[in-house]
Short mmCIF file of C-alpha atoms and ligand atoms in Angstrom, two decimals:
data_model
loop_
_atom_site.label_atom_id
_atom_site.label_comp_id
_atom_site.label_asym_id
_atom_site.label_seq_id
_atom_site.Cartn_x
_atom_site.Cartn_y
_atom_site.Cartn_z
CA UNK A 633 -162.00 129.23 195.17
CA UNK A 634 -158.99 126.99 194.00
CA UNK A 635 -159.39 125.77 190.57
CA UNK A 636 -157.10 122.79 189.29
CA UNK A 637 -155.69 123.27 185.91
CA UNK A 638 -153.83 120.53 183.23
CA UNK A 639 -150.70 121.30 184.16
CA UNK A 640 -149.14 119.08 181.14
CA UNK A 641 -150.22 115.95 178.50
CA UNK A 642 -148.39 113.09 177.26
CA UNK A 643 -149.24 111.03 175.27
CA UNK A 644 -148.23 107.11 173.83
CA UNK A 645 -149.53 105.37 170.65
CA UNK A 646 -147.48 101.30 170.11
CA UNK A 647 -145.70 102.33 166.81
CA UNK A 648 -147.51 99.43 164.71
CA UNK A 649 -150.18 101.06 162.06
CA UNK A 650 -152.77 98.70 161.07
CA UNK A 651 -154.74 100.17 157.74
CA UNK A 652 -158.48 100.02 156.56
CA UNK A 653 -157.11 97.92 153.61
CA UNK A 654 -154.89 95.68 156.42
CA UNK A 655 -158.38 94.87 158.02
CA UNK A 656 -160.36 94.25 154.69
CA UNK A 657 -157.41 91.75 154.05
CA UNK A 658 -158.71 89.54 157.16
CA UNK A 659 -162.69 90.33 156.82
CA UNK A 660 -165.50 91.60 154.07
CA UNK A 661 -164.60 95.12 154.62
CA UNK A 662 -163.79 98.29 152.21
CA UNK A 663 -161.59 101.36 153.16
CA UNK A 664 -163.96 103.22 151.02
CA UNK A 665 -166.85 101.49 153.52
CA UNK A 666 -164.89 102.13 156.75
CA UNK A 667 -163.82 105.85 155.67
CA UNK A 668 -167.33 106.95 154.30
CA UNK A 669 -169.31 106.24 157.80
CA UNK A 670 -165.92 106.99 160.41
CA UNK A 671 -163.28 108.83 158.93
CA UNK A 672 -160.81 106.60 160.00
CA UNK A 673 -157.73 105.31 157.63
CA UNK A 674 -156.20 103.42 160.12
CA UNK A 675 -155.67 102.89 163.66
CA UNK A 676 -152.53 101.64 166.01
CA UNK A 677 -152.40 98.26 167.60
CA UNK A 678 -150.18 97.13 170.80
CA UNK A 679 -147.91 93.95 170.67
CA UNK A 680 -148.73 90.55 171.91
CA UNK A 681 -147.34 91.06 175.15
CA UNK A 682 -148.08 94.77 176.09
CA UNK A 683 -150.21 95.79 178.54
CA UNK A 684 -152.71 98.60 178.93
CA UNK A 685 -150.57 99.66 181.64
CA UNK A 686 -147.45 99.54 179.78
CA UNK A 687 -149.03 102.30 177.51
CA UNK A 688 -150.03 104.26 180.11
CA UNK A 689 -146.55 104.11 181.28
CA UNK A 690 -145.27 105.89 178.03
CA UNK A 691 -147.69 108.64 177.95
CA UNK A 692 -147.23 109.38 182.13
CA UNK A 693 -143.76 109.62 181.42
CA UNK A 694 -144.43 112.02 178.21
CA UNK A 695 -146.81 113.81 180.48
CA UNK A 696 -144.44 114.52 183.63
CA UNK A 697 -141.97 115.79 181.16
CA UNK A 698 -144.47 117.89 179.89
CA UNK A 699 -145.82 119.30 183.22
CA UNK A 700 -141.89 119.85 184.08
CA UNK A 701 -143.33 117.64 187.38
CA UNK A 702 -141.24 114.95 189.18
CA UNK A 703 -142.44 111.69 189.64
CA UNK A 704 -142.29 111.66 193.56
CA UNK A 705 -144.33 114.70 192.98
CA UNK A 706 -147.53 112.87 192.14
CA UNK A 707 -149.82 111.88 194.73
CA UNK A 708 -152.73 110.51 193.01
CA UNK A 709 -153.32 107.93 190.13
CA UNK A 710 -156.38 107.62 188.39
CA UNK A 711 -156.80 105.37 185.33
CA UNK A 712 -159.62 104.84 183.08
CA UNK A 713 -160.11 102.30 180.75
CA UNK A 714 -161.83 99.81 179.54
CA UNK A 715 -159.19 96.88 178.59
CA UNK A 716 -157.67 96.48 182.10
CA UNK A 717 -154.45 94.30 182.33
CA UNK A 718 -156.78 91.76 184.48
CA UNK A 719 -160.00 91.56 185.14
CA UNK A 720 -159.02 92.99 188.95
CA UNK A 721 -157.08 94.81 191.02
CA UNK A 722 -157.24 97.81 189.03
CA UNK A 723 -154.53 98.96 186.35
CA UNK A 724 -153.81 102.02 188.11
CA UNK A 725 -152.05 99.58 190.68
CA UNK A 726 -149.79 98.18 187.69
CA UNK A 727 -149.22 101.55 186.70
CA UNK A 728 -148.09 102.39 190.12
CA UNK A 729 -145.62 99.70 190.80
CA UNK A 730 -143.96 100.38 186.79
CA UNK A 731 -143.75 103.66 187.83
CA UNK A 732 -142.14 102.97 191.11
CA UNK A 733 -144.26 105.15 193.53
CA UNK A 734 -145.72 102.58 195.96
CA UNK A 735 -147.85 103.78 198.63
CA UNK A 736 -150.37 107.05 196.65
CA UNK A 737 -153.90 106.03 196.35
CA UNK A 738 -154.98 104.37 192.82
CA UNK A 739 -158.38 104.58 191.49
CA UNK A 740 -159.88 103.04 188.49
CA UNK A 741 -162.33 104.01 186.68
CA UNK A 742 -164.85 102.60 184.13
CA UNK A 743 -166.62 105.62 182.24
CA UNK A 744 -165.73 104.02 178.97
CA UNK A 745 -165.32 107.09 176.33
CA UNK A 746 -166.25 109.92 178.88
CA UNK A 747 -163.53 108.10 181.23
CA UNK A 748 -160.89 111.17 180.63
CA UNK A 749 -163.90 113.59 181.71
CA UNK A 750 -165.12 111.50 184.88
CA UNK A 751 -161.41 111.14 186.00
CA UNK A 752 -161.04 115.03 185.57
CA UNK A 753 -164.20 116.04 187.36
CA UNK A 754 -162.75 113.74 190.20
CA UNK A 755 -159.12 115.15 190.13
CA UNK A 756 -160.33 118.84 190.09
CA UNK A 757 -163.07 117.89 193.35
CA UNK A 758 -160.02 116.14 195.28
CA UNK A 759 -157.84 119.14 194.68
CA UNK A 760 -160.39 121.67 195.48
CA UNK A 761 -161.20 119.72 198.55
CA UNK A 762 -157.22 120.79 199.04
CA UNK A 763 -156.51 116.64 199.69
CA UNK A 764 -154.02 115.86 196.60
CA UNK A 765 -151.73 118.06 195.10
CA UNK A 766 -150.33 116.60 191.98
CA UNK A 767 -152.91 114.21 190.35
CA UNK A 768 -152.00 111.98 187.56
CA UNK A 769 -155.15 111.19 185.32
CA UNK A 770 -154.71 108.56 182.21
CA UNK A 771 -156.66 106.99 179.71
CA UNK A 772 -155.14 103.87 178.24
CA UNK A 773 -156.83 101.25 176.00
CA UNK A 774 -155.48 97.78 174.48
CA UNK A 775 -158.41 97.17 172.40
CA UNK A 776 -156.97 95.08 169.74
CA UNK A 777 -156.51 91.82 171.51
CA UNK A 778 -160.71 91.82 172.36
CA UNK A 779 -161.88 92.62 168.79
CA UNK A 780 -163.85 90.05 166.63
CA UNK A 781 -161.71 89.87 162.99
CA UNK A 782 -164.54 87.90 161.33
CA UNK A 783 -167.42 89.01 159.43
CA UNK A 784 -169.56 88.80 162.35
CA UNK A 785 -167.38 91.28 164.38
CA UNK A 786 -166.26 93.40 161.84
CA UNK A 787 -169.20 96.59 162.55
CA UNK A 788 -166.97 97.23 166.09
CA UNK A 789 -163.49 95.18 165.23
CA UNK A 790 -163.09 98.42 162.54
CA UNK A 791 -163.54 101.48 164.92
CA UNK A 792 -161.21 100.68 167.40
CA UNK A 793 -157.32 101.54 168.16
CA UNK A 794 -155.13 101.15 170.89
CA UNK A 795 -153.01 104.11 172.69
CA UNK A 796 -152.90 106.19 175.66
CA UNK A 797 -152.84 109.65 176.92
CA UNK A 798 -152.51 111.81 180.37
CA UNK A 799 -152.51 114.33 182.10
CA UNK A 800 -150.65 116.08 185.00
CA UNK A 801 -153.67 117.80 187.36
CA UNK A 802 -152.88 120.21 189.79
CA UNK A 803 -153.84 123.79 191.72
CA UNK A 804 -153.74 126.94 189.25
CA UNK A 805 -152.09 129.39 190.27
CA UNK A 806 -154.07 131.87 188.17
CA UNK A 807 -158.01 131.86 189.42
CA UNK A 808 -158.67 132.43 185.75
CA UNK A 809 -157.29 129.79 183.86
CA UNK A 810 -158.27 125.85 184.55
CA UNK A 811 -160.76 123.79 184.97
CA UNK A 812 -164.57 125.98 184.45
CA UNK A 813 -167.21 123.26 184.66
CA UNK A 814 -167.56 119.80 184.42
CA UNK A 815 -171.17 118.30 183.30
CA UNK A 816 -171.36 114.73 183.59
CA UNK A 817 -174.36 112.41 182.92
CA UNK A 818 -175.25 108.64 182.65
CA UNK A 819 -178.12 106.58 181.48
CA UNK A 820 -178.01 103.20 182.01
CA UNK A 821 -181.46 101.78 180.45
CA UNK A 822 -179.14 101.79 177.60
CA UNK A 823 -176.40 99.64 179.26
CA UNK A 824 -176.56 96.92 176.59
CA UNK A 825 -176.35 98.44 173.26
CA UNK A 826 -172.88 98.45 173.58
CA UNK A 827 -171.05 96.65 175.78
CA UNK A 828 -168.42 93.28 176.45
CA UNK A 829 -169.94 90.70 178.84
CA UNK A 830 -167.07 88.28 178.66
CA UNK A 831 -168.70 86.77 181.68
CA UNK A 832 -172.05 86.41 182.99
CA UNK A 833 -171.29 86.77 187.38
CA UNK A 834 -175.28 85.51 188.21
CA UNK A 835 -174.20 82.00 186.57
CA UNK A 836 -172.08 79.01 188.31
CA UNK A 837 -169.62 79.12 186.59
CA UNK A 838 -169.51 82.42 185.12
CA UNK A 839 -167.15 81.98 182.53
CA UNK A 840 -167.90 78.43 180.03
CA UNK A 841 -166.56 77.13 176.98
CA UNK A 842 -170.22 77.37 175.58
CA UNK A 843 -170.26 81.71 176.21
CA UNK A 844 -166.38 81.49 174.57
CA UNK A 845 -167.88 79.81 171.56
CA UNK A 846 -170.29 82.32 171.52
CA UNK A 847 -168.33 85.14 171.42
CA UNK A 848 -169.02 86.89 174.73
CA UNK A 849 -165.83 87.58 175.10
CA UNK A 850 -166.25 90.30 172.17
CA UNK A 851 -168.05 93.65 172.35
CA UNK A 852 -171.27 94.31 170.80
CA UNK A 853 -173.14 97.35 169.78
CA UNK A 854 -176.09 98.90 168.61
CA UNK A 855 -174.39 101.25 166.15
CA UNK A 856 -177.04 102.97 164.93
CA UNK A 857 -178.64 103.57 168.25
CA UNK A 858 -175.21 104.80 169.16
CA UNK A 859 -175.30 107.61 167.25
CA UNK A 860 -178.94 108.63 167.17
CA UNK A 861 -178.30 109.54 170.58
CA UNK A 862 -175.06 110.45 170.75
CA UNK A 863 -175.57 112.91 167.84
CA UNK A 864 -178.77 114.38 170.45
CA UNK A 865 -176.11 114.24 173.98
CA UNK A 866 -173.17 116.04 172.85
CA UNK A 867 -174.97 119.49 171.42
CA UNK A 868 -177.32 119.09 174.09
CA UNK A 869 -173.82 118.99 176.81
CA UNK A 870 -172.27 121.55 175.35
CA UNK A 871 -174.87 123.97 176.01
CA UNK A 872 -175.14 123.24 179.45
CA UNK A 873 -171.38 123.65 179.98
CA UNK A 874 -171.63 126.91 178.16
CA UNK A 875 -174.31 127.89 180.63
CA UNK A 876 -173.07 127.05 183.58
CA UNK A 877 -169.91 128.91 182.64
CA UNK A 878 -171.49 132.25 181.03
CA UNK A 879 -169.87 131.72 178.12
CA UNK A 880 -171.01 132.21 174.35
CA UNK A 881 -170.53 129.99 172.14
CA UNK A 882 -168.46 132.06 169.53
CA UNK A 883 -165.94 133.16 172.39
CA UNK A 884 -164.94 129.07 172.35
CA UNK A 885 -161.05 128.41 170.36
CA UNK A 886 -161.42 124.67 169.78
CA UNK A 887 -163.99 121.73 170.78
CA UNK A 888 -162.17 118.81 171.54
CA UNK A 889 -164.58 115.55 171.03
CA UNK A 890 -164.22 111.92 171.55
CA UNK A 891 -162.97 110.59 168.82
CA UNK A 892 -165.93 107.71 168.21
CA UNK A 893 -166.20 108.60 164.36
CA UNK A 894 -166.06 111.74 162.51
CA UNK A 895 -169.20 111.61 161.22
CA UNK A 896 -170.85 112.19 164.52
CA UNK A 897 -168.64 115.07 165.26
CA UNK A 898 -169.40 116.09 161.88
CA UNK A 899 -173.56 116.47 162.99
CA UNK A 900 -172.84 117.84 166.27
CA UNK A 901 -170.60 121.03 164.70
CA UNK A 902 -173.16 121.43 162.22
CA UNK A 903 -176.58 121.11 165.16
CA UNK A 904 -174.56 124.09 166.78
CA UNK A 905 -173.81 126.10 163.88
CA UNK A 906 -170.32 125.35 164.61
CA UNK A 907 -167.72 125.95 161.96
CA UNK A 908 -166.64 121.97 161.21
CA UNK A 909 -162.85 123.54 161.12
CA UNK A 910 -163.45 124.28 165.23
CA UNK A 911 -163.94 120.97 165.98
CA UNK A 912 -160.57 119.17 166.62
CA UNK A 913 -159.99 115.50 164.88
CA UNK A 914 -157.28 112.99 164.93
CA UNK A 915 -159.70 110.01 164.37
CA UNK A 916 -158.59 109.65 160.78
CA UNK A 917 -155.21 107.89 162.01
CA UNK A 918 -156.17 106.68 165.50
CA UNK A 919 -159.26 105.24 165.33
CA UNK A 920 -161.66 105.42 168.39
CA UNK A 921 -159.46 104.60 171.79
CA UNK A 922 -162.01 105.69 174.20
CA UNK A 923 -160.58 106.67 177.31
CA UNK A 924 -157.26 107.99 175.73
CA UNK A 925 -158.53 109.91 173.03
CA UNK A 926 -159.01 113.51 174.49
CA UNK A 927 -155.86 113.23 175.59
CA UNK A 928 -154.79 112.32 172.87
CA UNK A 929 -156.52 114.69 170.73
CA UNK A 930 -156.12 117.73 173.41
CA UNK A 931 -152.17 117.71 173.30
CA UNK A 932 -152.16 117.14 169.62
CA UNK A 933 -154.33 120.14 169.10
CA UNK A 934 -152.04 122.19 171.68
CA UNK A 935 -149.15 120.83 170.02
CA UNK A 936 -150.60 122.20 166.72
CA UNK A 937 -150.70 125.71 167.95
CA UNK A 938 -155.01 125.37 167.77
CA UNK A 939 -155.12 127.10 171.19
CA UNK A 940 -152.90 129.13 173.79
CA UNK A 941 -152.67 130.24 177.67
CA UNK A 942 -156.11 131.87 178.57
CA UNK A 943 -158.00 130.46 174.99
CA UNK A 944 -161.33 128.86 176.17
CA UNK A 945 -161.31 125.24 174.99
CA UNK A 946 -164.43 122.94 175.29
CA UNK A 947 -163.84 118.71 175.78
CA UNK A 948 -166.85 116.68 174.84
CA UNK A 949 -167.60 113.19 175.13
CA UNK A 950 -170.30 110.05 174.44
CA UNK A 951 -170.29 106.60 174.89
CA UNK A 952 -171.25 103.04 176.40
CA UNK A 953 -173.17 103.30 179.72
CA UNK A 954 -174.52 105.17 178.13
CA UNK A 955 -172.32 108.19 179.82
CA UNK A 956 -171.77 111.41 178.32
CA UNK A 957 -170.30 114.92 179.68
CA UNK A 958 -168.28 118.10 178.61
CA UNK A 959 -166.40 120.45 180.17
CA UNK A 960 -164.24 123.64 179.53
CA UNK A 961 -161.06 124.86 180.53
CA UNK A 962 -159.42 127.97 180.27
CA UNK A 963 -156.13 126.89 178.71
O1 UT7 B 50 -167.73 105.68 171.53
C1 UT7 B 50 -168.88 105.08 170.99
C2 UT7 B 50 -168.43 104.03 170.00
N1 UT7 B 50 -169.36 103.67 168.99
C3 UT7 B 50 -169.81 104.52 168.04
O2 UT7 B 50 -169.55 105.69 168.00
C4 UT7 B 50 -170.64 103.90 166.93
C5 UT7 B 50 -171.65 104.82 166.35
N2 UT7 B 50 -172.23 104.20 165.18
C6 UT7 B 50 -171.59 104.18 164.00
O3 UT7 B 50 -170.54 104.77 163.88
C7 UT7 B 50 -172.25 103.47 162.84
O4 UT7 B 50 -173.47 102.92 163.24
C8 UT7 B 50 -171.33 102.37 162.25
C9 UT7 B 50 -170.16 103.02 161.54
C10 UT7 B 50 -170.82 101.44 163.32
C11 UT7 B 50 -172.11 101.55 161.25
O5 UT7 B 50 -172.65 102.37 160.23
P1 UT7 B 50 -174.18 102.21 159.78
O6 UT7 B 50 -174.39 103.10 158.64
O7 UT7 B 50 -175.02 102.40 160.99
O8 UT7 B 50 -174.20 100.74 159.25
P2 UT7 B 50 -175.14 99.52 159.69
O9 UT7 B 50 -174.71 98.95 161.00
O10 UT7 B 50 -176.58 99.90 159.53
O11 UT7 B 50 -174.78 98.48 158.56
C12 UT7 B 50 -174.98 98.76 157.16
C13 UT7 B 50 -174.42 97.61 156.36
C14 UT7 B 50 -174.88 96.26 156.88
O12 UT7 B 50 -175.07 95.40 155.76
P3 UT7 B 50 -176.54 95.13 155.15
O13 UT7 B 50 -177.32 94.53 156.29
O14 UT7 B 50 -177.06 96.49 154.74
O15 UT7 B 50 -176.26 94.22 154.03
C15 UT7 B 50 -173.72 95.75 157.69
O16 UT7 B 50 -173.66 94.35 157.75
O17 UT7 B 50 -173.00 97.60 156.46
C16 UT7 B 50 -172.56 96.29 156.89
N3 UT7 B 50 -171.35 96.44 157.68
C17 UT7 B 50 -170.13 96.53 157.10
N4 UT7 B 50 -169.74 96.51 155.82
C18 UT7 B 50 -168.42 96.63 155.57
C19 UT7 B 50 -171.20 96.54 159.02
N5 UT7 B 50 -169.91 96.69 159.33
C20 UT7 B 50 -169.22 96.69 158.16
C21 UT7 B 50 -167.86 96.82 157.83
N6 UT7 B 50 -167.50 96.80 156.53
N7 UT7 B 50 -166.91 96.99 158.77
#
C-alpha cells in the first residue's frame, strides 16, 4: 500500500518577541508565575495588519523550498487554524490566491491544537486514495489580536503566541518510511471549557454591543480541567499509536507534543517512563500556537539533528473540542 510521507517543513514566526515581563507590564502577572506552571519566557506576536494567512504564506514558501517542490506542483491546500482572516470563506482560499495557484481544492479545518494531526490523517487518506499528489498542509495562528490583556483575561492572554508552520505531503517512495498510523479522537461534552464564542448564531442578532462588553469575543478556559485530562489523553494516545504500529516504546527517537505548556508534557514523559530529554520542546520561546506548533516544533527538532531518515518519531497532540490524537512517522 502507498504511504504518504512529509516530504519537507517550513516554518514562519512575525519577528516581534513579546516577554513574560512585557505582559506583567500590562496585567498582574509574574514571569516567575507564568514560567513555573508553562515554561514559557516569551512568545511572538504578528503586526496590526497581518493576517493568519500572511503567516502561512512565509512558512509554505519555507516549506516548498524545503521539499525542493514547485509551487504549481501542489494540488491540495489544507489549513488549520483557529484565528481565520474572517469569520468565512476559509483561509486556505486567502492562502491560495497569495500564493497564486487558483483553481486546487482548499479545505479548512478547525481541530484547534490537534489541527496539524487531523489535516495529516486527511492528506495521507487523499493520497492513498491516489486523488492528490502534492498536498500542502499548514497550521497558522494570529492569536494575539483575540487575547484579553486585563486581569480578567490574563489565565489564557499568557499562553498564547502567534506563528505558523507546514508541511509538503506527498507519496513515499520507500514503503518503509512515512506516515505509520494516525489515531484521532474527539469529545465534545467538553466543548465549553475552552473555547471563543464571539457570537452566539441561535440569537437575532448574533453579534451585540451587550456580548462585546462582555467579552465574548475572548477565549475562555477551564485550565485546570484542561490538563487533568489532557495529562490522562496523550499517554493514553500514544499507546494506541504504538499498538497499532507494533512498535515498542524504547525503539521511538523523539516525541514531538503540542506545545500547550511544558508542564503537561513534563507528566506525560514521566506517566510513560519516558526520559523528559525524548520529549521535544520549543514552548519556552513560542508559547502555545496551536495548530502551528508541531510544525513548528517537528522541523526545529529535525533541524537540530534530534532525528534522521528511517528514525521512528511519534507527534502528539490535546486540545479544545476536546480533540486529541498521535501519530508516527518513519522519518
Ligand atoms: O492546548 C490547550 C491549551 N490550554 C492548556 O493547555 C491549559 C492547561 N492548563 C494550564 O496550563 C493551567 O491550568 C494554567 C497555567 C492555565 C493555570 O495554572 P493553575 O495552576 O491551574 O492556576 P489556576 O487557574 O488554578 O489559578 C491559580 C491562581 C489564581 O489566583 P487565586 O484564585 O489562587 O488567588 C488565578 O487567579 O493564579 C491566578 N492566575 C494568575 N496569576 C498570575 C491566573 N492566571 C494568572 C497569571 N498570572 N497569568
Amino acid at each position: 500500500m502507498q504511504r504518504s510521507r512529509i516530504l519537507g517543513l517550513g516554518v514562519y514566526l512575525p519577528p516581534r518577541r513579546v516577554t513574560n515581563d512585557d505582559l506583567a507590564k500590562m496585567f498582574d502577572t509574574s514571569d516567575e508565575w507564568i514560567n513555573q506552571r508553562t515554561g514559557i519566557r516569551e512568545r511572538r506576536y504578528a503586526e496590526e495588519g497581518v493576517f493568519c494567512s500572511d503567516l502561512a504564506l512565509e512558512a509554505t514558501k519555507d516549506a516548498l523550498k524545503d521539499a525542493n517542490v514547485r509551487l504549481d506542483e501542489i494540488d491540495f491546500i489544507i489549513l488549520a487554524t483557529l484565528s481565520p482572516d474572517v469569520h468565512f470563506p476559509g483561509t486556505a482560499c486567502y492562502l491560495q490566491k497569495k500564493l497564486g495557484i487558483p483553481g486546487i481544492p482548499c479545505l479548512d479545518i478547525r481541530q484547534q491544537c490537534t489541527g496539524f494531526l487531523y489535516g495529516l490523517q486527511i492528506a495521507d487518506a487523499l493520497i492513498k486514495a491516489g486523488m492528490y499528489k502534492r498536498i500542502l498542509l499548514v497550521g497558522a495562528e494570529v492569536h494575539s489580536s483575540a487575547l484579553n490583556f486585563t486581569n480578567e483575561g490574563r489565565d489564557v492572554a499568557v499562553l498564547f503566541g502567534d506563528g505558523a508552520g507546514a508541511a509538503i505531503i506527498g507519496a513515499s517512495d520507500d514503503q518503509n518510511r512515512g506516515l505509520l498510523t494516525m489515531h484521532l479522537h474527539a469529545d465534545g461534552n467538553f466543548a465549553d471549557i475552552l473555547m471563543l464564542e464571539i457570537f452566539n448564531i441561535s440569537k437575532k442578532p448574533y453579534i451585540t454591543h451587550k456580548s462585546l462588553d462582555e467579552g465574548r469575543q475572548f477565549p475562555k478556559m477551564v485550565g485546570r480541567e484542561v490538563f487533568r485530562v489532557a495529562v490522562t489523553r496523550m499517554p493514553e494516545v500514544i499507546q494506541e499509536a504504538l499498538q497499532s504500529a507494533g512498535v515498542d516504546l524504547n525503539e521511538i527517537k523523539v516525541v514531538i507534543p503540542h506545545q500547550a505548556n511544558l508542564r503537561i508534557n513534563q507528566f506525560v514523559a514521566a506517566s510513560l517512563n519516558l526520559p523528559e530529554e525524548k520529549f521535544f520542546h520549543n514552548i519556552q520561546r513560542y508559547g502555545n500556537t496551536t495548530a502551528a506548533s508541531i510544525p513548528i516544533a517537528l522541523k526545529e527538532a529535525r533541524d537540530e539533528g534530534l532525528f534522521a531518515e528511517g528514525d521512528l518519531v511519534v507527534l502528539v497532540a490535546f486540545g479544545a473540542g476536546f480533540t486529541w490524537g498521535a501519530g508516527i512517522l518513519r522519518w
